[in-house]
CSV table of C-alpha atoms and ligand atoms in Angstrom, one decimal:
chain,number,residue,atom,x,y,z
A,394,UNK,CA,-2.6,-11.8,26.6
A,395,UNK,CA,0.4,-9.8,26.9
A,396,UNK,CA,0.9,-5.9,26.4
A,397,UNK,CA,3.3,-4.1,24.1
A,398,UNK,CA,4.5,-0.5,23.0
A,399,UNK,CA,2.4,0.9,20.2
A,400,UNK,CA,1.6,4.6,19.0
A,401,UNK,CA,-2.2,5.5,18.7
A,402,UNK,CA,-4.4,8.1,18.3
A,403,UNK,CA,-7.2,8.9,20.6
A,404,UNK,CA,-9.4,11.0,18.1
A,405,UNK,CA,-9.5,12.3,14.5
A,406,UNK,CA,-8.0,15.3,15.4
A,407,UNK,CA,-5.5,13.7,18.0
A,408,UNK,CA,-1.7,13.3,17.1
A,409,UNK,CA,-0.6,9.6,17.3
A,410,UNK,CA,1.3,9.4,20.9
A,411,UNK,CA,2.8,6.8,23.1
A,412,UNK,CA,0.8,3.9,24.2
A,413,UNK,CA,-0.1,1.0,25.6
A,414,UNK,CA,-1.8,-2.2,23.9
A,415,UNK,CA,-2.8,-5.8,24.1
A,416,UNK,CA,-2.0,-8.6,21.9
A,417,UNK,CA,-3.7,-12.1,22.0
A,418,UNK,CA,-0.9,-15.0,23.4
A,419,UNK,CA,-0.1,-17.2,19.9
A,420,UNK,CA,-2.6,-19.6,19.7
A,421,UNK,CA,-1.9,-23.0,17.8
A,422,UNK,CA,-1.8,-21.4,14.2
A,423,UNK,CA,-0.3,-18.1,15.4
A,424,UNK,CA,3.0,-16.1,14.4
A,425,UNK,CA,4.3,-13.5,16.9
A,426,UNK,CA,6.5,-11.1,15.4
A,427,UNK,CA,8.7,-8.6,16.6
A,428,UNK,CA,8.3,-5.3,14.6
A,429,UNK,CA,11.5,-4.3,13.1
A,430,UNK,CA,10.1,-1.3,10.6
A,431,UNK,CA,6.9,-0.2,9.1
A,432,UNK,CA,5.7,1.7,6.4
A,433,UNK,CA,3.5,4.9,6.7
A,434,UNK,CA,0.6,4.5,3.9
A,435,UNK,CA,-1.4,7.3,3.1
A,436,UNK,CA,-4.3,4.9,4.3
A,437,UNK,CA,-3.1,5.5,7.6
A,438,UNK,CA,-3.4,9.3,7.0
A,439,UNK,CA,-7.0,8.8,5.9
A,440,UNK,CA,-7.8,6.4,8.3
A,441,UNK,CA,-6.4,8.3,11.5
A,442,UNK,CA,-8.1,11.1,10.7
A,443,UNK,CA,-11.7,9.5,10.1
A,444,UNK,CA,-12.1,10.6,6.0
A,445,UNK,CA,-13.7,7.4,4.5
A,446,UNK,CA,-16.3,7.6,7.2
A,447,UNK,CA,-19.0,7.1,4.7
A,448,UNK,CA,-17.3,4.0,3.8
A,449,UNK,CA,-15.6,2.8,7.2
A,450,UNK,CA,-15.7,4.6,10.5
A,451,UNK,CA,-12.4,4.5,12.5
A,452,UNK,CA,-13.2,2.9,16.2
A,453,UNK,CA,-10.6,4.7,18.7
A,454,UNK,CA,-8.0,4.7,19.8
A,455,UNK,CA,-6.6,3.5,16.4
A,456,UNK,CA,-3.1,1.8,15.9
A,457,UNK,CA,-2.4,2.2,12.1
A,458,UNK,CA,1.0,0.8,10.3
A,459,UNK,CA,-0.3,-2.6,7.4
A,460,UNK,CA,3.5,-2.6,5.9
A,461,UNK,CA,5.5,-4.9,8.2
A,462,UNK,CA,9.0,-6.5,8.2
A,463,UNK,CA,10.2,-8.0,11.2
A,464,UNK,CA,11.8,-11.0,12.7
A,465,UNK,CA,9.7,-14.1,14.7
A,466,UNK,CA,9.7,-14.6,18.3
A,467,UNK,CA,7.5,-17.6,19.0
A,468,UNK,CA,5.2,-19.7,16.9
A,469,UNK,CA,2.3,-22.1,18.1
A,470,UNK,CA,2.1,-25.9,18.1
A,471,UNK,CA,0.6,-26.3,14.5
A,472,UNK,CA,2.8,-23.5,12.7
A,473,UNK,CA,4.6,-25.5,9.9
A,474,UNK,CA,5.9,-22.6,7.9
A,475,UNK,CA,7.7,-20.3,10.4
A,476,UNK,CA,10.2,-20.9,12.9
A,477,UNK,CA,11.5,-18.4,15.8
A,478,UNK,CA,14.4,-16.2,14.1
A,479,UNK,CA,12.7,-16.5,10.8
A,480,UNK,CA,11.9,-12.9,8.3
A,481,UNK,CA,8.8,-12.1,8.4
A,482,UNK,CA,6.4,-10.0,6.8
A,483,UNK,CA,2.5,-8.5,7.5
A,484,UNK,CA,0.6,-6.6,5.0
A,485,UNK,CA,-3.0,-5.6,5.4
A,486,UNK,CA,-5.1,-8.5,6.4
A,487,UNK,CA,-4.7,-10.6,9.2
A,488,UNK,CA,-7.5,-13.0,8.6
A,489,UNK,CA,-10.4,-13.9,6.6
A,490,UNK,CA,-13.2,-16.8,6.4
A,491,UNK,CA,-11.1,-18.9,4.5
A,492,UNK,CA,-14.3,-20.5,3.2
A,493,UNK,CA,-16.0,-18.0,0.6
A,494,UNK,CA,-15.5,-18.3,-3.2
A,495,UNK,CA,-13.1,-14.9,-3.2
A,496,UNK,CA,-11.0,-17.0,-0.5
A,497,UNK,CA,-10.8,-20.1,-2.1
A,498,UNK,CA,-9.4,-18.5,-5.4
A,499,UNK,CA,-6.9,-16.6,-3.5
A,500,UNK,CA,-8.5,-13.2,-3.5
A,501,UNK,CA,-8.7,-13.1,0.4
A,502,UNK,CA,-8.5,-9.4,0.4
A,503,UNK,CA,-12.4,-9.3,-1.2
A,504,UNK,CA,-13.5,-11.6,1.8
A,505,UNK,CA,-17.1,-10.3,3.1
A,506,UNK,CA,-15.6,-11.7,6.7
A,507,UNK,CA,-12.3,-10.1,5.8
A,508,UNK,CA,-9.6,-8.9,9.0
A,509,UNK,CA,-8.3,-5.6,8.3
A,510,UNK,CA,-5.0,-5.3,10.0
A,511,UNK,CA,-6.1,-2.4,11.8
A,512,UNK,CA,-9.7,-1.0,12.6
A,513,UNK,CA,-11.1,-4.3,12.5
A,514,UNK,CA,-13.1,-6.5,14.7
A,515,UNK,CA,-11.0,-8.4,16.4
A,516,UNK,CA,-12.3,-11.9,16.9
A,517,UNK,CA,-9.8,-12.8,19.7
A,518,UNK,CA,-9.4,-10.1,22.3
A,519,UNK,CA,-12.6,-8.0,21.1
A,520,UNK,CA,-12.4,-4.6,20.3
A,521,UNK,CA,-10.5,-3.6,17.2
A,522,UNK,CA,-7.0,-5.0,15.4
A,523,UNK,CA,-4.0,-2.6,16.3
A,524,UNK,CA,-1.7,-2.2,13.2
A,525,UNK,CA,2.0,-2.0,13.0
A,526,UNK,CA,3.0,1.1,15.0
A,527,UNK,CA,3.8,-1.5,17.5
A,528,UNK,CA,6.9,-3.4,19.3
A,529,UNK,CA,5.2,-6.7,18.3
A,530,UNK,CA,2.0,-8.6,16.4
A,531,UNK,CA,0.5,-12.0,16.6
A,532,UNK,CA,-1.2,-13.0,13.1
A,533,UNK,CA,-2.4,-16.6,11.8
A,534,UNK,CA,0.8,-18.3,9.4
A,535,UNK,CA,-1.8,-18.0,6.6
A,536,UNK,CA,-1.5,-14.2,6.5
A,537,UNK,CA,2.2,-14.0,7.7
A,538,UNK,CA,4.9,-13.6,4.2
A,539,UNK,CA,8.0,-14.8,3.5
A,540,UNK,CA,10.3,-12.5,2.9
A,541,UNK,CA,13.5,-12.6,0.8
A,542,UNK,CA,17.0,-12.5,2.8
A,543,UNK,CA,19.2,-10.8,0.3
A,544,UNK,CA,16.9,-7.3,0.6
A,545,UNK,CA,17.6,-4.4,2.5
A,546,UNK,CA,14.9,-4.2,5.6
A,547,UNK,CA,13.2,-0.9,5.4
A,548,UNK,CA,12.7,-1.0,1.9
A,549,UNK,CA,10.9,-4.1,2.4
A,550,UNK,CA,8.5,-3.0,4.0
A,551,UNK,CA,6.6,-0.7,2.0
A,552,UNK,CA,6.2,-3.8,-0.7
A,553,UNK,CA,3.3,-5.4,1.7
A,554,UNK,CA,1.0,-2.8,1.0
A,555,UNK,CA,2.2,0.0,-1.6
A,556,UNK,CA,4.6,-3.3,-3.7
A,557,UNK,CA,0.9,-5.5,-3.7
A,558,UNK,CA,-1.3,-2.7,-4.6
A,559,UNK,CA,0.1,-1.9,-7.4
A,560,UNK,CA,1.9,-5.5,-8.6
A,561,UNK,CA,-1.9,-7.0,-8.8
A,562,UNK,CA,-3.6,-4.5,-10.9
A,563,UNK,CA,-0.4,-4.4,-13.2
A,564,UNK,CA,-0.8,-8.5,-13.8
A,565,UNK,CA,-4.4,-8.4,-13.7
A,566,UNK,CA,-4.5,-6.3,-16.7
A,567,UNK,CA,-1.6,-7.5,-18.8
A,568,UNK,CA,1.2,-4.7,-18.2
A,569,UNK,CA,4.0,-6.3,-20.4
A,570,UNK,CA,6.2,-5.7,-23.0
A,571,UNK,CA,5.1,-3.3,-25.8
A,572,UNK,CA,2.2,-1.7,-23.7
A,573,UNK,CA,2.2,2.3,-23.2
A,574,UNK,CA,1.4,2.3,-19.6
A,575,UNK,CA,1.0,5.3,-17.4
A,576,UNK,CA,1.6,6.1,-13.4
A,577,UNK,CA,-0.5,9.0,-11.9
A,578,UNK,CA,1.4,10.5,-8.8
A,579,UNK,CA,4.4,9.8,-7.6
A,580,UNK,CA,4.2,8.6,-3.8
A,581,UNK,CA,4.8,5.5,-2.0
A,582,UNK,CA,2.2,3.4,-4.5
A,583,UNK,CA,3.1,5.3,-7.4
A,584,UNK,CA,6.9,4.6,-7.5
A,585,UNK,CA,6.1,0.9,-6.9
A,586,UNK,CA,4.1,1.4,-10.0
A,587,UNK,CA,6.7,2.7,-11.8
A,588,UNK,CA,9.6,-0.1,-10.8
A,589,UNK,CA,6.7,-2.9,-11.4
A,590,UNK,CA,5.7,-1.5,-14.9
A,591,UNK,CA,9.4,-1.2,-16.2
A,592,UNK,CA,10.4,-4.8,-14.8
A,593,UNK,CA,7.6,-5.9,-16.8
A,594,UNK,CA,8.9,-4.1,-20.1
A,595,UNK,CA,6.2,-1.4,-20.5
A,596,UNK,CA,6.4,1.8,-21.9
A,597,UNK,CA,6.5,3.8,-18.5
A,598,UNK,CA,4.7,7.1,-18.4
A,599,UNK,CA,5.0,8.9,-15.3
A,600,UNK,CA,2.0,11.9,-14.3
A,601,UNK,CA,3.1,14.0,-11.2
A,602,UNK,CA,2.0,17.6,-10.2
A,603,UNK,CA,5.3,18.2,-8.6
A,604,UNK,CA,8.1,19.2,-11.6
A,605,UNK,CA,10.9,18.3,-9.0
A,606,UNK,CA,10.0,14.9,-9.3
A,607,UNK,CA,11.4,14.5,-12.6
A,608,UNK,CA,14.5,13.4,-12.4
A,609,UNK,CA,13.7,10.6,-10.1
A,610,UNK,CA,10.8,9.4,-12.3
A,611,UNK,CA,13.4,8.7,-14.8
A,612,UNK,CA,15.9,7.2,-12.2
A,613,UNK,CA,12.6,5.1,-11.0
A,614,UNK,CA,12.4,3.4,-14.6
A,615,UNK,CA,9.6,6.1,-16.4
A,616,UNK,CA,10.4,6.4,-20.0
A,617,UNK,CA,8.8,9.8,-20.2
A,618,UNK,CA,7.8,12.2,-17.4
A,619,UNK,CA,4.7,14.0,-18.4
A,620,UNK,CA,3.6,17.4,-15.3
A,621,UNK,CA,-0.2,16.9,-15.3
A,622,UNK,CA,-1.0,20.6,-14.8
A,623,UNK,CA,0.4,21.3,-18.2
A,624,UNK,CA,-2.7,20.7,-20.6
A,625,UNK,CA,-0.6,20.7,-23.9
A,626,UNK,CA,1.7,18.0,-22.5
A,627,UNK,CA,-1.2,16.3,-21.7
A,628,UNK,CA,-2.5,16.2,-25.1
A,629,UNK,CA,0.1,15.1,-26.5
A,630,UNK,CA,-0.9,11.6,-25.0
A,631,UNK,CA,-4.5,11.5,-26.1
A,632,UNK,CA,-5.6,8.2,-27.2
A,633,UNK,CA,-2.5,6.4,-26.6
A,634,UNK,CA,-2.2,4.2,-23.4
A,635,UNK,CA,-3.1,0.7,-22.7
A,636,UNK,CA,-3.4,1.1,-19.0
A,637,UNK,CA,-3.3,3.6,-16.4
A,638,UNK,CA,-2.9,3.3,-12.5
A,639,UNK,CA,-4.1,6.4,-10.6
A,640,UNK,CA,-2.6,6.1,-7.0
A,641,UNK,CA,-3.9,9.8,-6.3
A,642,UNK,CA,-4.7,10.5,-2.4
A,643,UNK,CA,-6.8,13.4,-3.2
A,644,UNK,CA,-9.6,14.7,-5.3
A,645,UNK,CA,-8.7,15.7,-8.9
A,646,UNK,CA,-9.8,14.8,-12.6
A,647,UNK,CA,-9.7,11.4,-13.8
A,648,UNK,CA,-11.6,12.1,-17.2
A,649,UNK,CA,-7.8,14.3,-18.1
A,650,UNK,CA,-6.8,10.4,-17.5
A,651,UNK,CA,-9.4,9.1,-19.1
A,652,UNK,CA,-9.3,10.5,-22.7
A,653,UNK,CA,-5.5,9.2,-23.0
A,654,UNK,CA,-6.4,5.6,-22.9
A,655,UNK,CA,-6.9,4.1,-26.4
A,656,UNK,CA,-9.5,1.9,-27.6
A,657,UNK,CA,-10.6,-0.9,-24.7
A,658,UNK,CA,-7.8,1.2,-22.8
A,659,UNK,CA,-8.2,0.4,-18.9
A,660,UNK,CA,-7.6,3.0,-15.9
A,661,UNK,CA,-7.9,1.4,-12.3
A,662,UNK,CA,-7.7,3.6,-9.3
A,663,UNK,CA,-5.7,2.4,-6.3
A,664,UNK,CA,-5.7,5.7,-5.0
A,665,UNK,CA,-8.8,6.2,-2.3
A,666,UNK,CA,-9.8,10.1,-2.2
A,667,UNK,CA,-11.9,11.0,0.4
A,668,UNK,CA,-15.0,12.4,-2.0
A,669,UNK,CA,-16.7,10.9,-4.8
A,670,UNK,CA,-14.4,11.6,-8.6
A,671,UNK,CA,-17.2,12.6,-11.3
A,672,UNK,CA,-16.8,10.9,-14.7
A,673,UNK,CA,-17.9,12.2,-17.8
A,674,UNK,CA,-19.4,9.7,-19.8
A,675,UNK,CA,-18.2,10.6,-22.9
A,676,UNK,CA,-14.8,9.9,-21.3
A,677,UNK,CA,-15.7,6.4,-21.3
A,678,UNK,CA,-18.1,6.4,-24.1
A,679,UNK,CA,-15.9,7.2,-26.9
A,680,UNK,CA,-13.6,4.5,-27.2
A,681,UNK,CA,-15.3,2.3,-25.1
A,682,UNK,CA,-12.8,2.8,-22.0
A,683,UNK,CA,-13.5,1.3,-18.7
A,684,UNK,CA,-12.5,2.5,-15.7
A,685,UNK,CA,-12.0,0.1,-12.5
A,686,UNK,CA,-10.7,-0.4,-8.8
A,687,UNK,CA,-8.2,-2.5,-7.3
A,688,UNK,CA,-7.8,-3.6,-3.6
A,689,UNK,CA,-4.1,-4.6,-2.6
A,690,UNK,CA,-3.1,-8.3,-3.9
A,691,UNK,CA,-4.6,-12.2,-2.3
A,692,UNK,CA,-2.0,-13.9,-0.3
A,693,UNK,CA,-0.3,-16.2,-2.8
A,694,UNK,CA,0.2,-13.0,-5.2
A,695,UNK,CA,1.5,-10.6,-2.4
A,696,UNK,CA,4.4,-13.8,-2.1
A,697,UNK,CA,4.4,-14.3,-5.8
A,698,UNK,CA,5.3,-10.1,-5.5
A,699,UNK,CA,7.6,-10.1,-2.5
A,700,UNK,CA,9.8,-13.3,-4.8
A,701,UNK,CA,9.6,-11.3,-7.9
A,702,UNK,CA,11.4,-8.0,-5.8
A,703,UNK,CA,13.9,-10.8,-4.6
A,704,UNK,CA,14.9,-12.2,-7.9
A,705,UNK,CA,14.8,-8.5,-9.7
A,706,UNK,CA,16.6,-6.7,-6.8
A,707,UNK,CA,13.2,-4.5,-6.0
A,708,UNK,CA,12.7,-2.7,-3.0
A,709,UNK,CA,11.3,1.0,-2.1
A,710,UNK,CA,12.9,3.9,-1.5
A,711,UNK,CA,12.5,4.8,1.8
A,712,UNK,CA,13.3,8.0,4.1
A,713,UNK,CA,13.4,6.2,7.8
A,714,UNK,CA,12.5,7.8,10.7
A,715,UNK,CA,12.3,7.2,14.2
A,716,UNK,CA,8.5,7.0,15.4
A,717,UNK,CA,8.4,10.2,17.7
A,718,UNK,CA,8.5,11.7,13.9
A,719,UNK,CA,5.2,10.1,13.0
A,720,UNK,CA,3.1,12.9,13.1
A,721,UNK,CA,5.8,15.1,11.5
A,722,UNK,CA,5.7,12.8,8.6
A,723,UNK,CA,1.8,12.7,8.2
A,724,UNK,CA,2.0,16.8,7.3
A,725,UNK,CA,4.6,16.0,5.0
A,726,UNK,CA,2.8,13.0,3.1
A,727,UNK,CA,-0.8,15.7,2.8
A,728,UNK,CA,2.5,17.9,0.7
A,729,UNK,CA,3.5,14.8,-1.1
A,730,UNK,CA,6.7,15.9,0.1
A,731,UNK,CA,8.5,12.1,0.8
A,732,UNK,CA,10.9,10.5,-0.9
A,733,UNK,CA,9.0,7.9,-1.5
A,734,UNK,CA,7.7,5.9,1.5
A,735,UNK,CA,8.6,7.1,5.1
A,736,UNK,CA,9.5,3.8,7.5
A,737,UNK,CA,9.4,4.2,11.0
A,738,UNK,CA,12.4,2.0,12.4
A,739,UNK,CA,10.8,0.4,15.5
A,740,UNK,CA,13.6,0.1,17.5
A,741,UNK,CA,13.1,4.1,18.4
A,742,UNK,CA,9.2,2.6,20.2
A,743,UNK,CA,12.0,0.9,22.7
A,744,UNK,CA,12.7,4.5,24.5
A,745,UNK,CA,9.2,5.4,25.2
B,267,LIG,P1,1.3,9.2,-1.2
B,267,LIG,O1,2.6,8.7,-0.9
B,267,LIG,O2,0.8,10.4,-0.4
B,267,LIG,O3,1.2,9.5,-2.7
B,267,LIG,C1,0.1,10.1,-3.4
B,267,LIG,C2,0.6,10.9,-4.5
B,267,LIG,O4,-0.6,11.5,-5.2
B,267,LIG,C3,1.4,12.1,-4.2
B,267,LIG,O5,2.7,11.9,-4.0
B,267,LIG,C4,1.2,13.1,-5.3
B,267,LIG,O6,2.1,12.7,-6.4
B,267,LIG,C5,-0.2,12.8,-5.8
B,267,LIG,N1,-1.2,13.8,-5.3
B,267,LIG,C6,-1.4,14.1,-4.0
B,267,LIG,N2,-2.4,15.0,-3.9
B,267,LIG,C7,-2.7,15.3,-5.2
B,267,LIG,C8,-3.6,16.2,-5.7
B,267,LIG,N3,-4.4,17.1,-5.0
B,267,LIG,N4,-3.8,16.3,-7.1
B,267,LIG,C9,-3.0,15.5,-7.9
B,267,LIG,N5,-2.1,14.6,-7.4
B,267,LIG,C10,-1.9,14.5,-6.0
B,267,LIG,O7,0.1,8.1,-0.9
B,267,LIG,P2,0.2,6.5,-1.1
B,267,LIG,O8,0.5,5.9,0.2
B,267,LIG,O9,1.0,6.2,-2.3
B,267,LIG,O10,-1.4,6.2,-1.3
B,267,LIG,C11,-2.0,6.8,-2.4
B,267,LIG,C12,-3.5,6.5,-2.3
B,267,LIG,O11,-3.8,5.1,-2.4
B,267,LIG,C13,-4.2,6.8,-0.9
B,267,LIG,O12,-5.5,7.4,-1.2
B,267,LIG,C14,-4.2,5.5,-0.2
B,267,LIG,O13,-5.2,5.5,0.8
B,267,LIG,C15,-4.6,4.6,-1.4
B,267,LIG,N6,-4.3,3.2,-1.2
B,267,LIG,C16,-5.1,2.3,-1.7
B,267,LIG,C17,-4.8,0.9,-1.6
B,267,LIG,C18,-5.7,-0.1,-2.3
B,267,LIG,O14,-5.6,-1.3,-2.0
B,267,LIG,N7,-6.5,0.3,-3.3
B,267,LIG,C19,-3.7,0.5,-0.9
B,267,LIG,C20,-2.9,1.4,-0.4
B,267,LIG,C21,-3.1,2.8,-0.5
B,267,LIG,P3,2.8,13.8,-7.3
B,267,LIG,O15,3.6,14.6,-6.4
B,267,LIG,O16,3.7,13.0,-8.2
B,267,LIG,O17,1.8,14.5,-8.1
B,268,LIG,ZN1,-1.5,0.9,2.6
């Protein structure tokens, strides 16, 4: 066991601060990295601040941070894939039972003995995982990413969690060429979305509540550039999309979204508000819609992603901050005010 820098908070209501934590010595299978940025998902807004209680409870003090680039310090005896000096990357699971049907067809991330990055039981030291806010993490190889060497860094990093989330529902349901295919809110998922649907030739259809967003959402690769509090723009969709991703933080109404898709049109949500969304079943009813959920990408996809953003150029656009702006950052991600993932560069953890 060894202890390194992190930033935690103590409560739900507690601003992340300097701390303290441990991390397991690498075992046999283990990579130790050292944290060179991370991105801020709203995840770990919702997470720090206890809102999907009803579905998981945050144990404090919690360590968020699941989108991790960095470089490896050490590697155990039986590591064959990484070597000391190596890129590295850590999204947001850390292990799973390896054994289970979901596991053995590469969908780790729907595991029933799934490792959350952070908030999880930790099987090694006890207590819970601590994420990415942190000078340095130890993970098993078989969670631990390649990443490509001819990317810049910090925009890396948001492709572990916002690039997978929204990669994986695009391939599971067919976003190619000649689909209309639409992106609802423009955040850190959201203009993933939007580069991942154009690389894959769709029609790109952006939906934002924020009319200043509009010239990047073309810049991003969105065809069109609808403002979803504008009802008659709105209609002017009905009935016509193949798919839609909803990456929306925050409460608001999917069956706007739902009576644009066409016949066997799909919308999956990505986006995890903190209260139930009510669906109208006509919505679905009517031209016999579905609606569905996605839960970030398996291993083998999330490096079939990260070599797809290395052969197409692909990274996020990132605003990078220095951590002591952490909780600075969290008020301005509840405004959707970010342009379009904040990175905290972990170097700045050095002078705490
Ligand atoms: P984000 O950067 O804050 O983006 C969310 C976007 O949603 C905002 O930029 C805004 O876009 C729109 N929005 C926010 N409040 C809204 C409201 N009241 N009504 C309508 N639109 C609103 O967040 P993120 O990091 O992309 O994460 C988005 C959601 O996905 C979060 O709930 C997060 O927990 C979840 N998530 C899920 C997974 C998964 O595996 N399923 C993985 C990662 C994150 P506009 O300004 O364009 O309207
Ligand atoms: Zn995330």
């Amino acid at each position: 066991m060894y202890n390194t820098k992190a930033y935690s908070a103590a409560s739900a209501t507690s601003p992340l601060a300097s701390d303290t934590i441990a991390r397991r010595d690498p075992t046999e299978h283990d990579v130790q990295i050292e944290i060179l940025f991370c991105g801020i998902c709203h995840s770990d807004v919702h997470s720090v601040r206890n809102e999907w209680s009803d579905f998981m409870s945050t144990t404090y003090p919690i360590v968020p941070g699941h989108e991790m680039v960095g470089r490896v310090t050490q590697v155990g005896s039986a590591v064959t894939k990484y070597k000391p000096g190596d890129l590295a990357g850590v999204g947001c699971m850390v292990d799973s039972d390896g054994s289970c049907p979901n596991c053995k067809t590469g969908l780790e991330q729907f595991c029933p003995n799934l490792t959350l990055t952070y908030n999880s039981p930790d099987k090694h030291l006890g207590g819970v995982t601590y994420g990415g806010y942190s000078d340095s993490i130890v993970v098993d190889e078989r969670f631990v990413l390649r990443v490509p060497t001819n990317l810049d860094l910090p925009g890396v990093a948001p492709l572990l969690c916002a690039g997978i989330t929204t990669y994986s529902p695009m391939r599971h349901w067919g976003v190619t060429k000649g689909k209309k295919v639409g992106v609802v809110g423009i955040g850190g998922l959201g203009h993933m979305g939007v580069k991942f649907a154009r690389a894959f030739g769709a029609h790109v259809v952006v939906f934002t509540t924020s009319p200043d967003k509009k010239e990047d959402a073309l810049r991003l690769g969105a065809d069109e550039v609808v403002v979803s509090r504008n009802a008659d723009e709105m209609q002017k969709h009905a009935g016509s999309f193949d798919f839609i991703l909803d990456t929306v933080s925050a409460n608001h109404d999917i069956n706007a979204y739902l009576n644009l898709l066409r016949l066997d049109g799909n919308i999956t949500l990505v986006g995890a508000p903190e209260k139930p969304l009510e669906v109208a079943a006509f919505s679905l009813i009517m031209a016999r819609r579905s609606l569905s959920g996605s839960s970030i990408g398996g291993i083998a996809e999330t490096q079939e992603m990260l070599d797809f953003c290395g052969e197409h150029n692909i990274t996020a656009d990132v605003e990078v901050i220095p951590i002591q702006k952490v909780n600075e950052a969290y008020e301005l991600l509840l405004k959707s005010d970010v342009k379009y993932r904040f990175v905290i560069d972990m170097a700045s953890l050095k002078s705490e």
